[in-house]
Coordinates of C-alpha atoms (C1' of nucleotides) in Angstrom, one line a residue:
Chain A
M1 CA 107.1 90.0 117.3
K2 CA 108.8 87.2 115.3
S3 CA 106.2 88.7 113.0
G4 CA 107.0 92.3 113.2
F5 CA 103.6 92.7 114.2
S6 CA 102.2 93.7 117.6
F7 CA 100.2 95.4 120.1
K8 CA 100.4 96.4 123.5
I9 CA 98.0 98.2 125.7
T10 CA 100.2 100.3 128.0
K11 CA 97.1 101.8 130.0
E12 CA 93.4 101.4 130.5
L13 CA 91.8 104.7 131.6
G14 CA 88.4 102.9 133.0
Q15 CA 86.0 105.5 134.3
G16 CA 83.4 103.9 132.6
T17 CA 85.2 104.0 129.1
L18 CA 86.7 101.5 127.2
A19 CA 89.7 104.5 126.3
R20 CA 93.2 102.8 126.5
T21 CA 96.6 103.8 125.1
G22 CA 98.7 101.5 123.6
V23 CA 101.8 100.8 121.3
M24 CA 101.6 99.1 118.1
Q25 CA 104.7 97.8 116.5
T26 CA 105.0 97.3 112.6
P27 CA 107.9 96.5 110.2
H28 CA 108.1 99.9 109.4
G29 CA 107.9 101.3 112.7
V30 CA 105.6 102.2 115.7
V31 CA 102.6 103.9 116.5
Q32 CA 101.2 105.1 119.5
T33 CA 97.7 104.9 119.8
P34 CA 95.2 106.5 120.1
A35 CA 96.0 107.6 116.6
F36 CA 95.0 109.3 113.5
V37 CA 96.0 107.7 110.6
V38 CA 96.4 110.1 107.3
V39 CA 94.6 108.9 104.3
G40 CA 96.7 108.9 101.4
T41 CA 94.4 107.0 98.9
A42 CA 96.6 107.0 95.9
A43 CA 100.0 106.6 97.6
T44 CA 100.0 110.2 98.3
V45 CA 98.3 112.5 100.9
K46 CA 96.7 114.7 98.4
A47 CA 98.6 118.2 98.2
M48 CA 101.3 117.0 100.9
L49 CA 104.7 115.9 100.4
P50 CA 105.7 113.5 103.0
E51 CA 107.9 115.7 104.8
Q52 CA 105.0 117.8 105.5
V53 CA 102.9 114.7 106.6
Q54 CA 105.6 114.2 109.0
G55 CA 105.7 117.4 110.2
A56 CA 102.1 117.6 110.7
G57 CA 103.0 114.6 113.5
A58 CA 101.4 111.7 111.4
Q59 CA 102.3 108.7 112.4
A60 CA 101.0 106.1 109.8
V61 CA 99.4 106.7 106.5
L62 CA 96.8 104.9 104.4
A63 CA 96.3 104.0 101.0
N64 CA 93.7 102.4 98.7
A65 CA 94.2 98.9 97.1
Y66 CA 91.3 99.6 94.7
H67 CA 92.7 103.1 93.4
L68 CA 96.5 101.7 93.2
Y69 CA 95.0 98.5 91.3
L70 CA 93.4 100.6 88.7
R71 CA 96.4 102.8 88.4
P72 CA 99.2 102.5 88.5
G73 CA 98.5 98.9 88.8
H74 CA 99.7 97.1 91.8
E75 CA 102.1 95.3 90.5
V76 CA 104.1 98.9 89.8
V77 CA 103.9 99.2 93.3
E78 CA 105.3 95.8 94.2
Q79 CA 108.1 96.4 91.8
A80 CA 109.1 99.9 93.7
G81 CA 109.8 97.8 96.6
G82 CA 106.3 98.5 98.3
L83 CA 104.1 101.4 99.2
S84 CA 106.3 102.6 101.6
K85 CA 109.6 103.0 99.0
F86 CA 107.2 103.9 95.9
M87 CA 105.8 107.1 97.7
N88 CA 108.4 107.6 99.9
W89 CA 107.0 107.6 103.2
P90 CA 109.0 105.5 105.6
G91 CA 106.6 105.2 108.4
P92 CA 104.0 102.2 109.2
T93 CA 101.2 101.7 106.3
F94 CA 97.6 100.5 106.3
T95 CA 95.7 99.9 102.6
D96 CA 92.3 99.8 102.8
S97 CA 90.6 96.9 100.6
G98 CA 88.4 98.5 98.1
G99 CA 85.6 97.4 100.3
F100 CA 84.6 101.2 100.7
Q101 CA 84.4 101.3 97.2
V102 CA 81.3 98.8 97.0
L103 CA 79.4 101.4 98.7
S104 CA 80.5 104.7 97.0
L105 CA 80.4 103.7 94.0
G106 CA 77.3 101.3 94.7
S107 CA 74.4 101.9 96.4
G108 CA 76.3 105.0 97.8
Y109 CA 77.0 106.3 94.1
K110 CA 76.7 110.1 94.2
K111 CA 74.6 109.8 97.2
V112 CA 75.3 111.5 100.8
L113 CA 76.8 108.5 102.9
A114 CA 77.5 109.9 106.2
M115 CA 74.2 110.5 108.3
Q116 CA 72.8 111.7 111.4
S117 CA 69.4 110.1 112.7
G118 CA 66.6 112.0 112.1
Q119 CA 67.7 113.4 109.2
A120 CA 65.1 113.4 106.4
I121 CA 65.4 110.3 104.2
D122 CA 64.3 110.7 101.2
E123 CA 64.4 108.1 97.8
E124 CA 67.2 109.7 96.4
V125 CA 69.4 108.2 99.3
I126 CA 70.7 104.7 97.6
A127 CA 71.3 104.9 93.9
P128 CA 69.4 102.5 91.4
V129 CA 70.8 99.6 90.4
S130 CA 71.2 100.9 87.2
E131 CA 73.4 103.7 87.9
R132 CA 75.6 102.0 90.4
R133 CA 79.3 101.6 88.9
A134 CA 79.7 98.6 91.5
I135 CA 77.2 95.2 91.6
V136 CA 77.9 92.9 94.4
D137 CA 77.2 89.0 94.3
E138 CA 77.9 86.1 96.3
D139 CA 81.6 85.8 95.2
G140 CA 82.6 89.6 95.0
V141 CA 82.1 92.7 93.5
T142 CA 82.2 94.2 89.8
F143 CA 82.8 97.7 89.4
K144 CA 83.0 100.2 86.9
S145 CA 86.3 102.0 86.9
H146 CA 85.8 105.3 88.2
L147 CA 88.4 106.4 85.6
D148 CA 87.3 105.0 82.4
G149 CA 84.3 103.1 82.8
S150 CA 86.2 99.7 82.3
P151 CA 84.7 96.8 83.8
H152 CA 87.0 95.1 87.1
R153 CA 85.9 92.4 89.1
F154 CA 87.2 92.3 93.1
T155 CA 87.0 89.2 95.1
P156 CA 88.0 88.8 98.5
E157 CA 91.1 86.8 97.4
L158 CA 91.9 89.4 94.7
S159 CA 92.0 92.2 96.9
M160 CA 94.6 90.1 99.2
Q161 CA 96.7 89.6 96.3
V162 CA 96.3 93.1 95.4
Q163 CA 96.7 94.4 99.1
H164 CA 99.6 91.9 99.5
A165 CA 101.5 93.2 96.2
I166 CA 101.2 96.9 97.4
G167 CA 103.0 95.6 100.6
A168 CA 101.7 97.6 103.1
D169 CA 102.2 97.0 107.0
I170 CA 98.2 96.4 107.5
M171 CA 95.9 94.9 105.1
F172 CA 92.0 95.1 105.5
A173 CA 89.8 92.3 104.9
F174 CA 87.6 92.9 102.0
D175 CA 84.0 93.7 103.1
E176 CA 80.4 94.8 101.7
L177 CA 79.7 98.2 103.1
T178 CA 76.3 98.6 103.7
S179 CA 73.7 102.1 103.6
L180 CA 72.2 103.0 106.7
L181 CA 69.0 102.8 104.3
D182 CA 69.2 99.2 103.2
P183 CA 66.5 97.3 105.0
Y184 CA 67.1 94.8 108.0
D185 CA 67.2 91.9 105.7
Y186 CA 69.7 93.1 103.4
Q187 CA 71.8 94.1 106.2
V188 CA 71.8 90.7 107.5
E189 CA 72.4 88.9 103.7
S190 CA 75.2 91.4 103.5
L191 CA 76.8 90.5 107.1
A192 CA 77.1 86.8 105.9
R193 CA 78.4 87.6 102.8
T194 CA 81.2 90.0 104.7
H195 CA 81.9 87.0 107.1
A196 CA 82.4 84.3 104.3
W197 CA 84.5 87.0 102.7
A198 CA 86.4 87.2 105.8
R199 CA 87.6 83.4 105.9
R200 CA 88.5 83.7 102.4
C201 CA 90.6 86.8 102.9
I202 CA 92.6 84.9 105.9
A203 CA 92.7 81.8 103.2
E204 CA 94.3 83.8 101.0
V205 CA 96.8 85.7 103.1
R206 CA 97.6 82.2 104.2
K207 CA 98.8 81.0 100.8
L208 CA 100.5 84.8 100.0
R209 CA 102.5 84.6 103.1
K210 CA 103.2 81.0 102.3
A211 CA 104.4 81.5 99.0
H212 CA 106.4 84.8 100.0
P213 CA 108.1 83.6 103.0
K214 CA 110.9 86.5 102.5
R215 CA 108.1 89.2 102.6
L216 CA 107.9 91.5 105.5
Y217 CA 104.9 90.5 107.7
Q218 CA 101.6 92.4 107.0
A219 CA 99.1 92.0 109.1
L220 CA 95.5 91.4 108.3
F221 CA 92.6 93.3 109.9
G222 CA 89.1 92.0 109.6
I223 CA 86.2 94.3 109.9
V224 CA 83.0 94.2 112.0
Q225 CA 79.8 95.5 109.9
G226 CA 76.0 95.3 111.1
A227 CA 75.2 98.9 110.5
Q228 CA 73.0 100.4 113.3
H229 CA 71.7 97.4 114.7
E230 CA 72.9 96.0 118.2
D231 CA 72.0 91.9 117.5
L232 CA 74.1 92.5 114.3
R233 CA 76.9 94.0 115.5
R234 CA 77.4 92.2 118.3
Q235 CA 77.3 88.7 116.3
A236 CA 79.8 90.4 113.8
G237 CA 81.9 91.0 116.9
Q238 CA 81.7 87.8 118.0
F239 CA 82.1 86.2 114.3
I240 CA 85.3 88.2 113.2
G241 CA 86.6 88.2 116.6
A242 CA 86.7 84.4 116.8
L243 CA 88.8 84.5 113.2
P244 CA 92.9 84.8 113.4
F245 CA 92.9 88.1 112.6
D246 CA 95.9 90.7 113.6
G247 CA 93.5 93.5 114.7
F248 CA 90.2 94.8 113.6
G249 CA 88.6 97.3 111.7
I250 CA 85.0 98.7 112.7
G251 CA 83.4 99.6 110.1
G252 CA 79.7 100.8 108.0
A253 CA 77.6 102.8 108.0
I254 CA 77.3 104.4 111.5
E255 CA 74.5 106.7 112.9
K256 CA 76.8 109.6 113.9
D257 CA 74.5 110.2 117.4
R258 CA 75.1 106.8 118.1
L259 CA 78.7 106.0 117.0
G260 CA 79.9 105.2 120.6
E261 CA 76.8 103.3 121.4
I262 CA 77.5 100.8 118.0
V263 CA 81.3 100.9 118.6
R264 CA 80.8 99.8 122.2
W265 CA 78.8 97.2 121.3
V266 CA 81.8 95.5 118.9
N267 CA 84.4 96.4 121.5
E268 CA 82.7 94.3 124.0
E269 CA 82.7 91.0 121.8
L270 CA 86.1 91.8 120.2
P271 CA 89.0 90.4 122.0
T272 CA 90.3 93.4 123.9
D273 CA 94.0 92.6 123.6
K274 CA 93.9 93.4 119.8
L275 CA 93.9 96.5 117.8
K276 CA 90.8 98.1 117.2
H277 CA 91.0 100.6 113.6
M278 CA 87.7 102.7 113.1
L279 CA 87.5 103.6 109.4
G280 CA 86.3 106.7 108.3
I281 CA 85.9 109.2 111.3
S282 CA 87.9 112.7 111.9
E283 CA 85.1 114.8 113.2
P284 CA 86.1 115.9 116.8
D285 CA 83.2 114.4 118.6
D286 CA 83.6 111.1 116.7
I287 CA 87.1 110.9 118.0
F288 CA 86.3 111.1 121.2
E289 CA 83.2 108.7 121.3
A290 CA 85.2 106.5 119.2
I291 CA 88.2 106.4 121.5
A292 CA 85.9 106.4 124.5
S293 CA 84.5 103.1 123.0
G294 CA 87.8 101.7 122.7
I295 CA 89.2 102.6 119.4
D296 CA 92.9 102.8 119.1
T297 CA 93.5 104.3 115.4
F298 CA 91.4 105.5 112.7
D299 CA 91.5 107.1 109.6
C300 CA 89.4 110.0 107.5
V301 CA 90.2 111.7 104.4
S302 CA 88.0 114.8 105.9
P303 CA 91.0 116.9 107.3
T304 CA 92.3 117.0 103.8
R305 CA 89.1 117.1 101.7
V306 CA 87.9 119.8 103.8
A307 CA 91.0 121.8 103.5
R308 CA 91.0 121.7 99.8
N309 CA 87.9 123.3 99.7
G310 CA 88.9 125.9 102.4
S311 CA 87.7 124.5 105.7
F312 CA 89.7 124.9 108.4
Y313 CA 89.7 123.8 112.4
T314 CA 90.0 125.7 115.3
Y315 CA 88.7 125.4 118.9
D316 CA 86.0 126.7 118.2
G317 CA 84.5 125.2 115.2
R318 CA 85.6 124.7 111.4
P319 CA 85.0 127.9 109.7
D320 CA 85.6 128.4 105.6
V321 CA 88.5 130.5 104.7
N322 CA 86.5 131.5 101.8
G323 CA 84.0 133.9 103.7
A324 CA 84.4 137.6 102.6
K325 CA 85.0 138.1 106.4
Y326 CA 88.8 137.0 105.8
R327 CA 89.7 139.1 102.8
S328 CA 91.8 141.6 105.1
D329 CA 92.2 139.0 108.1
F330 CA 96.1 138.8 108.3
K331 CA 96.0 136.6 111.4
S332 CA 97.3 132.9 111.4
L333 CA 94.4 130.6 110.6
L334 CA 94.3 129.5 114.4
D335 CA 95.7 131.5 117.4
G336 CA 98.7 129.5 118.9
C337 CA 98.7 126.8 116.8
D338 CA 102.5 125.6 115.8
C339 CA 101.9 124.1 112.5
Y340 CA 104.3 125.2 109.7
T341 CA 100.9 127.0 108.0
C342 CA 99.9 129.3 110.8
Q343 CA 103.4 129.7 111.8
H344 CA 104.3 131.5 108.3
Y345 CA 100.9 132.7 106.5
S346 CA 97.6 134.4 107.2
R347 CA 93.9 133.8 106.4
A348 CA 93.9 136.4 103.8
Y349 CA 96.6 135.0 101.9
L350 CA 95.3 131.4 102.2
R351 CA 92.1 132.8 101.3
H352 CA 93.5 134.1 98.3
L353 CA 95.3 130.9 97.1
I354 CA 92.4 129.0 97.5
K355 CA 90.1 131.3 95.8
A356 CA 92.8 131.5 93.1
G357 CA 92.6 127.6 92.9
E358 CA 96.4 127.8 93.7
R359 CA 97.8 124.3 94.7
T360 CA 99.6 125.7 97.5
G361 CA 96.2 126.7 99.4
A362 CA 95.4 123.2 99.5
T363 CA 98.6 122.3 100.6
L364 CA 98.7 124.8 103.5
M365 CA 95.2 124.2 104.0
S366 CA 96.1 120.2 104.5
I367 CA 98.9 120.9 106.8
H368 CA 97.2 122.7 109.7
N369 CA 94.1 120.4 109.1
T370 CA 96.2 117.4 109.7
H371 CA 98.2 119.1 112.3
F372 CA 95.4 119.9 114.4
I373 CA 93.7 116.6 114.4
I374 CA 96.8 114.7 115.2
K375 CA 97.3 117.1 117.8
L376 CA 93.9 116.5 119.4
V377 CA 94.6 112.9 119.4
D378 CA 97.9 113.4 120.9
D379 CA 96.3 115.6 123.6
I380 CA 93.6 113.0 124.0
R381 CA 96.4 110.3 124.4
A382 CA 98.4 112.4 127.1
S383 CA 94.9 112.8 128.8
I384 CA 94.4 108.9 129.0
T385 CA 97.5 108.5 130.2
V386 CA 97.2 110.9 133.1
G387 CA 93.5 109.8 133.4
T388 CA 92.0 113.1 132.5
F389 CA 90.3 112.0 129.5
L390 CA 86.6 112.6 130.3
D391 CA 87.5 116.2 131.5
L392 CA 89.0 117.0 128.3
K393 CA 86.6 115.4 126.1
K394 CA 83.7 117.6 128.3
T395 CA 85.6 121.0 127.7
W396 CA 86.6 120.3 124.2
L397 CA 83.6 119.7 122.7
Q398 CA 81.6 122.3 124.9
R399 CA 83.9 124.8 123.3
Y400 CA 84.2 123.6 119.9
Y401 CA 80.1 123.0 119.1
S402 CA 79.2 126.0 121.0
N403 CA 78.9 128.4 117.8
Chain B
rG1 C1' 83.0 161.2 54.3
rC2 C1' 80.4 156.0 52.2
rA3 C1' 79.0 151.2 53.4
rG4 C1' 78.2 147.6 56.5
rG5 C1' 78.4 145.4 61.8
rG6 C1' 78.1 146.3 67.1
rU7 C1' 76.4 148.7 72.1
rU8 C1' 72.5 143.1 76.8
rA9 C1' 72.8 142.6 84.6
rG10 C1' 80.4 142.5 87.8
rU11 C1' 82.7 140.1 83.2
rG12 C1' 82.0 137.5 78.5
rA13 C1' 78.0 136.0 75.9
rA14 C1' 72.6 134.4 74.4
rG15 C1' 68.1 136.5 73.0
rC16 C1' 65.8 139.2 67.7
rG17 C1' 57.5 141.7 69.0
rG18 C1' 54.6 138.6 74.0
rU19 C1' 55.6 132.5 77.7
rC20 C1' 62.1 138.2 79.4
rA21 C1' 64.5 140.2 85.7
rA22 C1' 66.6 138.3 80.5
rA23 C1' 69.9 131.1 78.7
rC24 C1' 74.8 130.0 79.5
rA25 C1' 79.8 130.5 81.6
rC26 C1' 82.8 132.9 84.7
rG27 C1' 83.2 136.1 88.8
rG28 C1' 80.8 137.4 93.8
rC29 C1' 78.5 135.1 98.2
rA30 C1' 76.6 131.1 101.1
rG31 C1' 76.5 126.1 102.2
rA32 C1' 78.3 120.8 102.1
rC33 C1' 82.2 117.5 103.0
rU34 C1' 83.4 111.2 107.7
rG35 C1' 87.7 103.5 104.7
rU36 C1' 88.7 110.1 97.8
rA37 C1' 84.3 109.4 92.2
rA38 C1' 85.8 114.8 95.4
rA39 C1' 91.3 121.4 93.6
rU40 C1' 84.4 118.1 93.9
rC41 C1' 79.2 119.4 95.0
rU42 C1' 74.6 122.1 96.1
rG43 C1' 72.0 126.9 96.3
rC44 C1' 71.4 132.1 95.6
rU45 C1' 73.7 136.3 92.6
rG46 C1' 68.6 143.8 89.4
rG47 C1' 65.7 146.0 93.9
rC48 C1' 62.0 144.9 97.6
rU49 C1' 63.0 142.6 105.1
rU50 C1' 61.1 138.0 100.0
rA51 C1' 56.4 136.5 97.3
rU52 C1' 52.4 131.1 91.7
rG53 C1' 53.7 139.8 94.2
rC54 C1' 55.3 144.2 93.0
rC55 C1' 59.0 147.9 91.0
rU56 C1' 63.2 149.5 87.9
rU57 C1' 66.5 147.3 83.8
rC58 C1' 68.9 145.1 77.9
rG59 C1' 74.0 152.6 74.9
rC60 C1' 70.4 157.9 75.1
rA61 C1' 65.7 159.7 73.4
rG62 C1' 61.6 159.8 71.0
rG63 C1' 58.3 156.5 67.9
rU64 C1' 54.9 152.2 66.0
rU65 C1' 51.9 148.5 69.1
rC66 C1' 47.2 146.0 73.1
rG67 C1' 52.1 144.7 73.9
rA68 C1' 59.2 146.1 72.8
rA69 C1' 65.6 144.1 75.0
rU70 C1' 63.6 142.3 70.4
rC71 C1' 60.4 147.2 65.0
rC72 C1' 60.8 152.4 63.2
rU73 C1' 63.7 157.5 63.5
rG74 C1' 67.8 160.6 65.5
rC75 C1' 71.9 160.9 68.5
rA76 C1' 76.2 158.6 71.1
rC77 C1' 80.7 155.6 71.0
rC78 C1' 83.1 151.2 69.2
rC79 C1' 84.9 147.8 64.7
rU80 C1' 85.4 146.4 59.6
rG81 C1' 85.8 147.7 54.7
rC82 C1' 86.1 151.9 50.9
rA83 C1' 87.9 156.6 49.9

RNA sequence: GCAGGGUUAGUGAAGCGGUCAAACACGGCAGACUGUAAAUCUGCUGGCUUAUGCCUUCGCAGGUUCGAAUCCUGCACCCUGCA
């Protein structure tokens, strides 16, 4: 505990699952796991005030090193006294390394990134090199800024320096995220690179900690890649698991239908006593699968992004408030929901706000969606504690996906 | 009253003899969104139970032409000058 960071498992469900509850301690507070970490890429959860994020039940927020490096500049966040102070979020914080942008601005630029197995694969799914805004080499990644096109270069060392300056409680190693459609040979090559980078991240963080002994402890999580291949995932789990990381992130393109299976391969290889974060998921079925396979925390842009476009979570699926049928529907988004939005506003009003492009619409929708997902995870945590997780999983998903 | 300009699908606005059911924008409808390139993107938007098909549209009524939203005549309304 001298580092200010720790993770303790409080209950293991068993019953053929790897599900568990735990407590993560960080310099900025505690996170009860499993937990959904709300994404606030640019040091703000889009359209939400910190009070609203807190009101929705969030325990932690995840920002992005690449975005803050570009704007306003990580040194500004450092001068402000760190991410938490800068954005007025007093609780625990994470930063992503910029690794995701290797994909989203690289081979996945302007492409659909998530996939279902069996989904039609056309030649449009991987961006041609000439169109990419991120090009990978052994040493790092050259980005063209999505803001102004200016060239920037990220290396594992720079990502660590940027994340160290930003000062989140948890930093992620800089990795290469591949597309499911990259061939096996490329996955092998990329994985070797991600592993070399993992070592360089550890070395750099060591240096930074030595150079700034008075800083609050920032945990470093290693990232397991390997796409959809069992041999690569297990190999990655062993390799990354053997390095002195404080916790682990499971990343990469994952076939949705095999998510639980893939996570399980990894978690069978990683040390059980450390925290496992899954990057970028939040659909209810994915949440249940991931937690069943041993995931402790996860983050996702989906609840807020989808909210800004009008979709809202209910126990019976995720409809779109823009639908003409909600024009004069004065019920709340979700009957019985105790979020601020549902306590005070109707579907008809929210539809009007979203249609009119009024920002308050994005705020209110985001409040509902983050609250809904967080509540779901709260319920899951409770069910693990009392041992009813598998029942909850079955009945909950059955209802959600029945229409 | 004279001269000139205008009237195009829900709105604005292209088109100025055939390739026009009619560009484009907005609006409308539907869909997508999983470590945020994302208040973004995609599709549809005259009718026909859906098609390399048919039918009806471009102020109204006539006419010229193989063929008109596009040319001519008359009418209606709007705008701008001059009286």
